[in-house]
Tab-separated table of C-alpha atoms and ligand atoms in Angstrom:
chain	number	residue	atom	x	y	z
A	1	UNK	CA	0.111	-0.092	-0.241
A	2	UNK	CA	1.293	3.298	-0.873
A	3	UNK	CA	0.058	6.309	1.267
A	4	UNK	CA	-0.397	9.591	-1.047
A	5	UNK	CA	1.975	12.758	-0.454
A	6	UNK	CA	1.170	14.464	2.732
A	7	UNK	CA	1.232	17.994	3.082
A	8	UNK	CA	4.553	18.743	3.741
A	9	UNK	CA	5.385	17.018	0.282
A	10	UNK	CA	2.970	19.108	-1.601
A	11	UNK	CA	4.478	21.957	0.067
A	12	UNK	CA	7.823	20.836	-0.974
A	13	UNK	CA	6.808	20.681	-4.355
A	14	UNK	CA	5.086	23.917	-4.222
A	15	UNK	CA	7.856	25.710	-3.378
A	16	UNK	CA	10.004	24.009	-6.221
A	17	UNK	CA	7.638	25.110	-8.882
A	18	UNK	CA	7.414	28.574	-7.046
A	19	UNK	CA	11.246	29.176	-7.093
A	20	UNK	CA	11.730	27.591	-10.978
A	21	UNK	CA	9.091	30.274	-11.682
A	22	UNK	CA	10.773	33.175	-9.807
A	23	UNK	CA	14.385	32.728	-10.241
A	24	UNK	CA	14.460	30.038	-13.440
A	25	UNK	CA	12.243	32.670	-15.380
A	26	UNK	CA	11.217	35.714	-13.809
A	27	UNK	CA	13.939	37.843	-12.769
A	28	UNK	CA	16.842	38.837	-14.299
A	29	UNK	CA	19.880	37.260	-12.278
A	30	UNK	CA	22.673	39.503	-11.778
A	31	UNK	CA	24.487	37.277	-8.923
A	32	UNK	CA	28.271	37.077	-9.831
A	33	UNK	CA	28.346	33.930	-8.197
A	34	UNK	CA	25.631	31.951	-10.282
A	35	UNK	CA	24.692	30.897	-14.180
A	36	UNK	CA	22.548	28.977	-15.936
A	37	UNK	CA	23.362	25.274	-17.341
A	38	UNK	CA	22.638	24.106	-20.675
A	39	UNK	CA	19.525	21.576	-20.983
A	40	UNK	CA	21.501	19.005	-21.969
A	41	UNK	CA	24.047	19.612	-18.446
A	42	UNK	CA	20.845	19.635	-16.567
A	43	UNK	CA	19.523	16.385	-17.872
A	44	UNK	CA	22.569	14.954	-16.629
A	45	UNK	CA	22.415	16.453	-13.390
A	46	UNK	CA	19.238	14.122	-13.081
A	47	UNK	CA	20.405	10.885	-14.861
A	48	UNK	CA	20.798	7.287	-12.989
A	49	UNK	CA	24.356	8.626	-12.006
A	50	UNK	CA	22.765	10.916	-9.430
A	51	UNK	CA	22.446	7.529	-7.175
A	52	UNK	CA	25.970	6.023	-7.825
A	53	UNK	CA	29.218	5.086	-6.344
A	54	UNK	CA	32.180	4.202	-7.910
A	55	UNK	CA	36.140	3.799	-6.758
A	56	UNK	CA	37.991	3.285	-9.752
A	57	UNK	CA	41.154	2.176	-7.501
A	58	UNK	CA	43.520	-0.648	-7.005
A	59	UNK	CA	43.336	-2.514	-3.592
A	60	UNK	CA	43.446	-5.941	-2.613
A	61	UNK	CA	40.072	-7.874	-1.056
A	62	UNK	CA	40.770	-11.047	0.742
A	63	UNK	CA	44.334	-11.659	-1.193
A	64	UNK	CA	42.310	-10.806	-4.215
A	65	UNK	CA	43.626	-7.699	-6.720
A	66	UNK	CA	40.739	-5.403	-7.543
A	67	UNK	CA	40.293	-2.358	-9.526
A	68	UNK	CA	37.138	-0.719	-8.223
A	69	UNK	CA	35.238	-1.175	-5.313
A	70	UNK	CA	31.934	-1.192	-6.869
A	71	UNK	CA	30.798	-3.224	-9.734
A	72	UNK	CA	28.862	-1.806	-12.552
A	73	UNK	CA	31.086	1.015	-13.194
A	74	UNK	CA	32.090	0.578	-16.668
A	75	UNK	CA	30.581	3.826	-17.886
A	76	UNK	CA	31.077	6.003	-15.000
A	77	UNK	CA	34.664	5.590	-15.004
A	78	UNK	CA	34.959	6.458	-18.939
A	79	UNK	CA	32.412	9.615	-17.783
A	80	UNK	CA	35.114	10.850	-15.303
A	81	UNK	CA	37.937	10.040	-17.859
A	82	UNK	CA	36.364	12.175	-20.378
A	83	UNK	CA	35.372	15.253	-18.163
A	84	UNK	CA	39.079	15.281	-16.893
A	85	UNK	CA	40.401	15.165	-20.156
A	86	UNK	CA	38.383	18.123	-20.992
A	87	UNK	CA	39.434	20.159	-18.152
A	88	UNK	CA	43.317	19.179	-19.179
A	89	UNK	CA	42.821	20.815	-22.432
A	90	UNK	CA	40.698	23.539	-22.065
A	91	UNK	CA	42.597	25.189	-18.859
A	92	UNK	CA	46.355	23.985	-20.528
A	93	UNK	CA	47.377	21.747	-18.052
A	94	UNK	CA	48.358	18.048	-18.567
A	95	UNK	CA	46.779	16.480	-15.088
A	96	UNK	CA	43.177	17.230	-14.190
A	97	UNK	CA	40.439	16.096	-11.655
A	98	UNK	CA	36.728	17.164	-11.811
A	99	UNK	CA	36.187	15.648	-8.446
A	100	UNK	CA	36.436	18.392	-6.056
A	101	UNK	CA	32.919	18.910	-5.161
A	102	UNK	CA	33.055	22.712	-5.123
A	103	UNK	CA	35.656	25.648	-5.185
A	104	UNK	CA	36.077	25.452	-1.411
A	105	UNK	CA	36.261	21.896	-1.663
A	106	UNK	CA	39.030	22.182	-4.489
A	107	UNK	CA	41.334	24.836	-2.337
A	108	UNK	CA	41.299	22.445	0.711
A	109	UNK	CA	42.072	19.463	-2.076
A	110	UNK	CA	45.159	21.446	-3.555
A	111	UNK	CA	46.559	22.952	-0.145
A	112	UNK	CA	46.263	20.264	2.125
A	113	UNK	CA	48.755	17.812	0.535
A	114	UNK	CA	50.906	20.279	-1.144
A	115	UNK	CA	51.788	22.602	1.933
A	116	UNK	CA	53.006	21.316	5.271
A	117	UNK	CA	51.370	22.158	8.528
A	118	UNK	CA	52.259	25.667	9.892
A	119	UNK	CA	52.928	26.793	6.282
A	120	UNK	CA	52.981	30.362	6.070
A	121	UNK	CA	50.676	31.363	3.126
A	122	UNK	CA	50.031	34.692	1.450
A	123	UNK	CA	46.525	35.304	0.090
A	124	UNK	CA	44.559	38.744	-0.569
A	125	UNK	CA	42.352	39.696	2.769
A	126	UNK	CA	38.760	40.008	2.295
A	127	UNK	CA	39.071	43.644	3.027
A	128	UNK	CA	40.620	43.837	-0.373
A	129	UNK	CA	37.996	41.279	-2.125
A	130	UNK	CA	39.715	38.401	-1.047
A	131	UNK	CA	37.726	34.838	-0.557
A	132	UNK	CA	36.494	34.859	3.236
A	133	UNK	CA	37.411	30.906	3.292
A	134	UNK	CA	41.268	31.958	3.337
A	135	UNK	CA	40.843	34.495	6.191
A	136	UNK	CA	42.675	33.374	9.568
A	137	UNK	CA	39.802	30.996	11.522
A	138	UNK	CA	38.893	29.289	8.199
A	139	UNK	CA	40.693	27.284	6.050
A	140	UNK	CA	44.079	28.464	7.488
A	141	UNK	CA	42.511	27.105	10.848
A	142	UNK	CA	41.909	23.731	9.477
A	143	UNK	CA	44.880	23.271	7.795
A	144	UNK	CA	46.843	24.933	10.565
A	145	UNK	CA	48.427	27.696	8.175
A	146	UNK	CA	49.890	31.232	9.127
A	147	UNK	CA	47.995	33.487	6.719
A	148	UNK	CA	49.676	36.820	5.944
A	149	UNK	CA	47.923	39.351	3.831
A	150	UNK	CA	49.011	39.679	0.141
A	151	UNK	CA	48.609	43.543	-0.501
A	152	UNK	CA	46.054	44.609	-2.941
A	153	UNK	CA	44.042	47.788	-3.492
A	154	UNK	CA	41.082	48.135	-0.811
A	155	UNK	CA	38.807	49.967	-3.338
A	156	UNK	CA	39.418	47.978	-6.734
A	157	UNK	CA	40.890	44.898	-4.992
A	158	UNK	CA	44.041	45.214	-7.931
A	159	UNK	CA	47.145	43.541	-6.971
A	160	UNK	CA	50.256	45.510	-8.096
A	161	UNK	CA	53.679	43.515	-9.233
A	162	UNK	CA	55.898	45.776	-7.264
A	163	UNK	CA	53.690	45.422	-4.087
A	164	UNK	CA	53.179	41.713	-4.196
A	165	UNK	CA	57.012	40.640	-5.157
A	166	UNK	CA	57.935	42.830	-2.355
A	167	UNK	CA	56.068	40.925	0.453
A	168	UNK	CA	56.673	37.417	-1.349
A	169	UNK	CA	60.505	38.921	-0.676
A	170	UNK	CA	59.897	39.975	2.723
A	171	UNK	CA	57.733	37.397	4.362
A	172	UNK	CA	59.249	33.999	2.290
A	173	UNK	CA	56.296	32.089	2.009
A	174	UNK	CA	55.507	28.571	1.530
A	175	UNK	CA	52.618	29.662	-0.886
A	176	UNK	CA	50.593	32.309	-2.585
A	177	UNK	CA	47.301	31.974	-3.150
A	178	UNK	CA	45.676	34.079	-5.620
A	179	UNK	CA	41.923	34.776	-6.533
A	180	UNK	CA	39.173	36.749	-5.234
A	181	UNK	CA	35.492	36.998	-4.632
A	182	UNK	CA	35.523	40.633	-5.902
A	183	UNK	CA	37.597	40.034	-9.140
A	184	UNK	CA	37.623	42.702	-11.598
A	185	UNK	CA	41.659	42.576	-13.225
A	186	UNK	CA	43.190	39.879	-13.876
A	187	UNK	CA	47.083	39.623	-11.879
A	188	UNK	CA	50.444	40.666	-12.752
A	189	UNK	CA	51.255	36.427	-12.214
A	190	UNK	CA	54.501	36.095	-14.235
A	191	UNK	CA	56.446	38.777	-11.879
A	192	UNK	CA	54.391	36.859	-8.573
A	193	UNK	CA	54.861	33.440	-10.220
A	194	UNK	CA	58.897	34.405	-10.451
A	195	UNK	CA	59.271	35.695	-6.981
A	196	UNK	CA	57.241	32.917	-5.424
A	197	UNK	CA	59.209	30.228	-7.386
A	198	UNK	CA	62.610	32.076	-6.239
A	199	UNK	CA	61.534	31.571	-2.628
A	200	UNK	CA	60.432	28.018	-3.559
A	201	UNK	CA	56.919	28.990	-2.941
A	202	UNK	CA	53.798	27.252	-4.662
A	203	UNK	CA	51.329	29.516	-6.562
A	204	UNK	CA	47.710	28.640	-6.560
A	205	UNK	CA	45.389	30.415	-8.771
A	206	UNK	CA	41.796	30.478	-7.359
A	207	UNK	CA	40.029	30.500	-10.514
A	208	UNK	CA	36.277	30.188	-8.906
A	209	UNK	CA	34.931	33.250	-10.227
A	210	UNK	CA	36.672	33.680	-13.560
A	211	UNK	CA	37.278	30.021	-14.951
A	212	UNK	CA	34.620	30.609	-17.520
A	213	UNK	CA	36.597	33.906	-18.796
A	214	UNK	CA	40.182	31.486	-18.476
A	215	UNK	CA	38.350	28.873	-20.674
A	216	UNK	CA	37.392	31.247	-22.984
A	217	UNK	CA	40.771	32.235	-23.569
A	218	UNK	CA	40.055	36.077	-21.822
A	219	UNK	CA	41.212	37.515	-18.765
A	220	UNK	CA	44.515	35.477	-17.942
A	221	UNK	CA	45.980	32.034	-18.602
A	222	UNK	CA	46.945	30.946	-15.247
A	223	UNK	CA	49.236	27.626	-15.847
A	224	UNK	CA	50.987	29.450	-18.511
A	225	UNK	CA	52.010	32.438	-16.943
A	226	UNK	CA	53.170	30.658	-13.663
A	227	UNK	CA	50.775	29.143	-11.485
A	228	UNK	CA	51.520	25.573	-10.007
A	229	UNK	CA	47.832	24.687	-9.600
A	230	UNK	CA	45.023	26.173	-10.869
A	231	UNK	CA	41.673	25.234	-8.766
A	232	UNK	CA	38.001	26.475	-8.506
A	233	UNK	CA	33.958	26.543	-8.551
A	234	UNK	CA	32.627	25.650	-11.854
A	235	UNK	CA	29.435	27.396	-11.310
A	236	UNK	CA	30.121	31.345	-11.430
A	237	UNK	CA	31.316	32.491	-14.557
A	238	UNK	CA	32.173	29.045	-15.949
A	239	UNK	CA	28.108	27.827	-16.630
A	240	UNK	CA	28.394	24.302	-15.445
A	241	UNK	CA	26.823	22.446	-12.345
A	242	UNK	CA	27.830	23.308	-8.783
A	243	UNK	CA	31.147	21.843	-8.376
A	244	UNK	CA	35.178	22.477	-8.679
A	245	UNK	CA	37.674	21.258	-10.450
A	246	UNK	CA	41.629	21.270	-10.093
A	247	UNK	CA	44.348	21.329	-13.297
A	248	UNK	CA	47.676	21.555	-12.879
A	249	UNK	CA	51.002	21.058	-15.605
A	250	UNK	CA	53.060	19.731	-12.754
A	251	UNK	CA	52.937	15.888	-12.785
A	252	UNK	CA	54.871	16.193	-8.975
A	253	UNK	CA	52.068	17.920	-7.776
A	254	UNK	CA	49.516	15.927	-9.185
A	255	UNK	CA	50.988	12.760	-7.538
A	256	UNK	CA	50.684	14.373	-4.377
A	257	UNK	CA	47.040	15.667	-4.797
A	258	UNK	CA	45.125	13.218	-6.740
A	259	UNK	CA	45.444	9.915	-4.220
A	260	UNK	CA	44.730	12.697	-1.525
A	261	UNK	CA	41.234	13.515	-2.296
A	262	UNK	CA	39.246	10.189	-1.549
A	263	UNK	CA	38.947	9.730	2.351
A	264	UNK	CA	40.728	12.840	3.186
A	265	UNK	CA	38.581	15.456	1.651
A	266	UNK	CA	35.562	13.413	0.991
A	267	UNK	CA	34.598	9.884	-0.680
A	268	UNK	CA	32.055	9.820	-3.355
A	269	UNK	CA	32.610	12.618	-6.245
A	270	UNK	CA	28.891	12.939	-7.370
A	271	UNK	CA	29.243	11.463	-10.657
A	272	UNK	CA	25.848	13.213	-12.255
A	273	UNK	CA	27.640	16.357	-11.289
A	274	UNK	CA	30.796	15.049	-13.317
A	275	UNK	CA	28.630	14.267	-15.894
A	276	UNK	CA	26.853	17.751	-16.018
A	277	UNK	CA	30.628	19.201	-15.606
A	278	UNK	CA	31.986	17.229	-18.571
A	279	UNK	CA	29.064	18.221	-20.988
A	280	UNK	CA	29.515	21.860	-20.080
A	281	UNK	CA	33.323	21.239	-20.755
A	282	UNK	CA	32.988	20.359	-24.103
A	283	UNK	CA	30.145	23.010	-24.895
A	284	UNK	CA	32.692	25.555	-23.727
A	285	UNK	CA	35.590	24.197	-26.279
A	286	UNK	CA	33.220	24.827	-28.774
A	287	UNK	CA	31.680	28.578	-27.607
A	288	UNK	CA	33.808	29.606	-24.720
A	289	UNK	CA	35.558	32.007	-26.727
A	290	UNK	CA	32.428	33.849	-28.006
A	291	UNK	CA	30.577	33.284	-24.704
A	292	UNK	CA	33.663	34.685	-22.672
A	293	UNK	CA	34.307	37.990	-25.000
A	294	UNK	CA	30.336	38.518	-24.734
A	295	UNK	CA	30.315	38.340	-21.086
A	296	UNK	CA	33.212	41.080	-20.549
A	297	UNK	CA	31.894	43.180	-23.449
A	298	UNK	CA	28.683	43.066	-21.431
A	299	UNK	CA	30.296	43.818	-17.705
A	300	UNK	CA	32.007	46.959	-19.743
A	301	UNK	CA	29.271	47.981	-21.359
A	302	UNK	CA	26.468	47.665	-18.511
A	303	UNK	CA	29.377	49.442	-16.446
A	304	UNK	CA	29.431	52.386	-18.647
A	305	UNK	CA	25.698	52.585	-19.035
A	306	UNK	CA	24.928	52.925	-15.168
A	307	UNK	CA	27.812	55.270	-14.550
A	308	UNK	CA	26.052	56.940	-17.534
A	309	UNK	CA	23.201	57.442	-15.413
A	310	UNK	CA	24.859	58.176	-12.141
A	311	UNK	CA	25.137	54.938	-10.467
A	312	UNK	CA	28.875	54.854	-9.015
A	313	UNK	CA	30.808	52.037	-9.786
A	314	UNK	CA	34.451	50.880	-8.874
A	315	UNK	CA	37.160	50.865	-11.714
A	316	UNK	CA	35.325	54.058	-13.964
A	317	UNK	CA	38.941	55.319	-15.099
A	318	UNK	CA	40.109	51.471	-15.871
A	319	UNK	CA	36.924	50.557	-18.058
A	320	UNK	CA	34.967	49.206	-14.934
A	321	UNK	CA	36.330	45.764	-15.240
A	322	UNK	CA	38.274	43.030	-17.344
A	323	UNK	CA	35.963	40.075	-15.744
A	324	UNK	CA	32.293	39.511	-15.415
A	325	UNK	CA	31.852	41.750	-12.337
A	326	UNK	CA	30.961	45.465	-11.587
A	327	UNK	CA	31.181	46.941	-7.953
A	328	UNK	CA	28.966	49.445	-6.651
A	329	UNK	CA	31.221	52.246	-5.074
A	330	UNK	CA	30.183	52.219	-1.782
A	331	UNK	CA	31.707	55.552	-0.537
A	332	UNK	CA	29.996	57.561	-3.636
A	333	UNK	CA	27.171	55.902	-3.631
A	334	UNK	CA	26.241	57.184	0.102
A	335	UNK	CA	27.327	60.366	-1.089
A	336	UNK	CA	25.092	60.694	-4.464
A	337	UNK	CA	22.053	58.459	-3.289
A	338	UNK	CA	22.112	58.717	0.368
A	339	UNK	CA	22.080	55.357	1.036
A	340	UNK	CA	24.625	51.999	0.776
A	341	UNK	CA	24.723	49.152	-1.600
A	342	UNK	CA	21.728	46.724	0.542
A	343	UNK	CA	19.300	49.427	0.281
A	344	UNK	CA	19.843	49.701	-3.447
A	345	UNK	CA	19.969	46.055	-3.806
A	346	UNK	CA	16.640	45.432	-1.707
A	347	UNK	CA	15.142	47.987	-3.963
A	348	UNK	CA	16.413	45.634	-7.195
A	349	UNK	CA	14.926	42.462	-5.677
A	350	UNK	CA	11.352	44.288	-5.350
A	351	UNK	CA	11.263	44.382	-8.878
A	352	UNK	CA	12.921	41.450	-10.011
A	353	UNK	CA	16.658	42.296	-10.667
A	354	UNK	CA	18.701	39.961	-8.452
A	355	UNK	CA	22.405	41.207	-7.093
A	356	UNK	CA	23.983	40.592	-4.094
A	357	UNK	CA	24.167	42.778	-0.941
A	358	UNK	CA	27.208	43.596	-1.171
A	359	UNK	CA	26.745	45.416	-4.436
A	360	UNK	CA	28.523	43.460	-7.039
A	361	UNK	CA	26.942	42.700	-10.112
A	362	UNK	CA	27.677	39.865	-12.641
A	363	UNK	CA	26.724	39.550	-16.450
A	364	UNK	CA	27.185	35.787	-17.089
A	365	UNK	CA	23.860	34.691	-16.501
A	366	UNK	CA	22.720	37.340	-18.520
A	367	UNK	CA	24.616	36.536	-21.078
A	368	UNK	CA	23.837	33.395	-21.366
A	369	UNK	CA	20.143	34.500	-21.738
A	370	UNK	CA	21.122	36.355	-25.343
A	371	UNK	CA	21.734	39.564	-24.117
A	372	UNK	CA	24.346	41.698	-26.122
A	373	UNK	CA	26.566	45.034	-25.146
A	374	UNK	CA	23.919	47.044	-27.067
A	375	UNK	CA	21.017	46.228	-24.809
A	376	UNK	CA	22.979	47.171	-21.546
A	377	UNK	CA	21.569	50.794	-21.823
A	378	UNK	CA	18.328	49.162	-21.192
A	379	UNK	CA	19.167	47.138	-18.644
A	380	UNK	CA	20.868	50.259	-16.730
A	381	UNK	CA	17.673	52.286	-17.220
A	382	UNK	CA	16.061	49.756	-15.200
A	383	UNK	CA	18.390	49.113	-12.705
A	384	UNK	CA	18.657	52.900	-12.043
A	385	UNK	CA	14.688	53.635	-12.359
A	386	UNK	CA	14.488	50.815	-9.724
A	387	UNK	CA	17.264	51.382	-7.574
A	388	UNK	CA	17.650	55.087	-7.279
A	389	UNK	CA	13.927	56.354	-7.429
A	390	UNK	CA	12.320	52.941	-6.329
A	391	UNK	CA	10.381	52.946	-9.581
A	392	UNK	CA	7.979	50.032	-10.327
A	393	UNK	CA	9.862	48.563	-13.176
A	394	UNK	CA	8.946	44.766	-12.250
A	395	UNK	CA	6.599	44.462	-14.885
A	396	UNK	CA	8.843	45.552	-17.941
A	397	UNK	CA	11.873	43.172	-16.671
A	398	UNK	CA	9.334	40.421	-16.770
A	399	UNK	CA	8.298	40.989	-19.885
A	400	UNK	CA	11.741	41.237	-21.035
A	401	UNK	CA	12.553	38.318	-19.536
A	402	UNK	CA	9.923	36.378	-21.545
A	403	UNK	CA	11.294	37.077	-24.613
A	404	UNK	CA	14.533	35.500	-23.827
A	405	UNK	CA	13.552	31.581	-24.052
A	406	UNK	CA	16.708	29.984	-25.339
A	407	UNK	CA	20.007	29.666	-23.588
A	408	UNK	CA	22.995	30.748	-26.028
A	409	UNK	CA	26.164	29.462	-26.187
A	410	UNK	CA	25.561	25.305	-26.282
B	1	PLP	C1	37.353	33.053	-4.839
B	1	PLP	C2	36.668	32.086	-4.446
B	1	PLP	N1	36.855	30.830	-3.809
B	1	PLP	C3	36.340	29.909	-3.643
B	1	PLP	C4	34.757	29.835	-3.573
B	1	PLP	C5	33.880	28.733	-2.658
B	1	PLP	O1	33.490	28.183	-4.060
B	1	PLP	P1	32.387	27.224	-3.691
B	1	PLP	O2	31.295	28.055	-3.309
B	1	PLP	O3	32.024	26.556	-5.164
B	1	PLP	O4	32.622	26.382	-2.699
B	1	PLP	C6	34.395	31.028	-3.346
B	1	PLP	C7	32.957	31.929	-3.380
B	1	PLP	O5	32.073	32.758	-3.782
B	1	PLP	C8	35.216	32.491	-4.279
B	1	PLP	O6	34.883	33.507	-4.368
């Protein structure tokens, strides 16, 4: 006898439907840390792989040699190999793993096996746009690292070669972690890597935010410019499933990282995610260059259009950004509009325009929806009318959003 779904199940179903209508089809999503998955990749997330295990690893059970603890994995293991090979090609490294479950887990996966306990690590502080996870008390607390600030401009988050090199020479760290949550401009990576390598320090490039741009050949090419390991999230500017990956050109480093993933950082690597990621990696091999160029062109055009309409943004003198992100200038916003970013973002949310409360805007998802630089003026009008005047533009946003039914670049 099967019982019918109860109230809570029906409520859950209503919540999912409402969410899909609202966030999936009813808003412009300008969150810099999100993106839209292709229909094929989304289908793979719901495939049979969603419930499976595999552990391709030689072990001995009762004196017998086995290749995998699980039977039935002949396709799963090929899916993984295909995804790893695509990641290696796209990010210009010889060794890649798509197993890390997220960007944060990818950071742990790289840092834990490659740096000793009590290692000194330089990372950009959150006050200059760095990732909170690298601040004292978080990843450094778990791994027993001493973290010191890598200097970056407190407003634009930019890293100057001279300052970074000086700090590396002074601090003599074992690791330098680059990568930011507020990430507008690329790094002088060659100079930083040269200084770090002269001290025998490893350079880690956390590409979580800019992975889609790196894949598309814009922004920068971390492994070619001197980073030892590249890792990051696969769902911010990179339009994949939520998850992580890691790539390196150094066999010696990969030989330490790869065997340390399973049982140290996680066990099952979630193979439906890896299948969806494999699909996105292949899509990016086909369309990544055009996608990435359009994301950045949209960000720069939106920055110009917003600034022309009086919304103050960081980096105006440098074209606002070279990534998918824009950032509101908090001090100037308070002076001109008499409010902080959170108040503006709350007004936007009521009118179906979604950003984060820190005042960071991203153009990855609207680019996937097909918006072009010439449409950024129209979008900026809506953002400024809603954000400054509290105008009720939600109907206009919805009407526009409804015309955009097909994702692009797939
Ligand atoms: C620079 C950076 N690294 C790592 C992460 C963590 O990524 P995830 O949410 O995929 O764990 C973030 C998250 O926003 C980030 O901005």
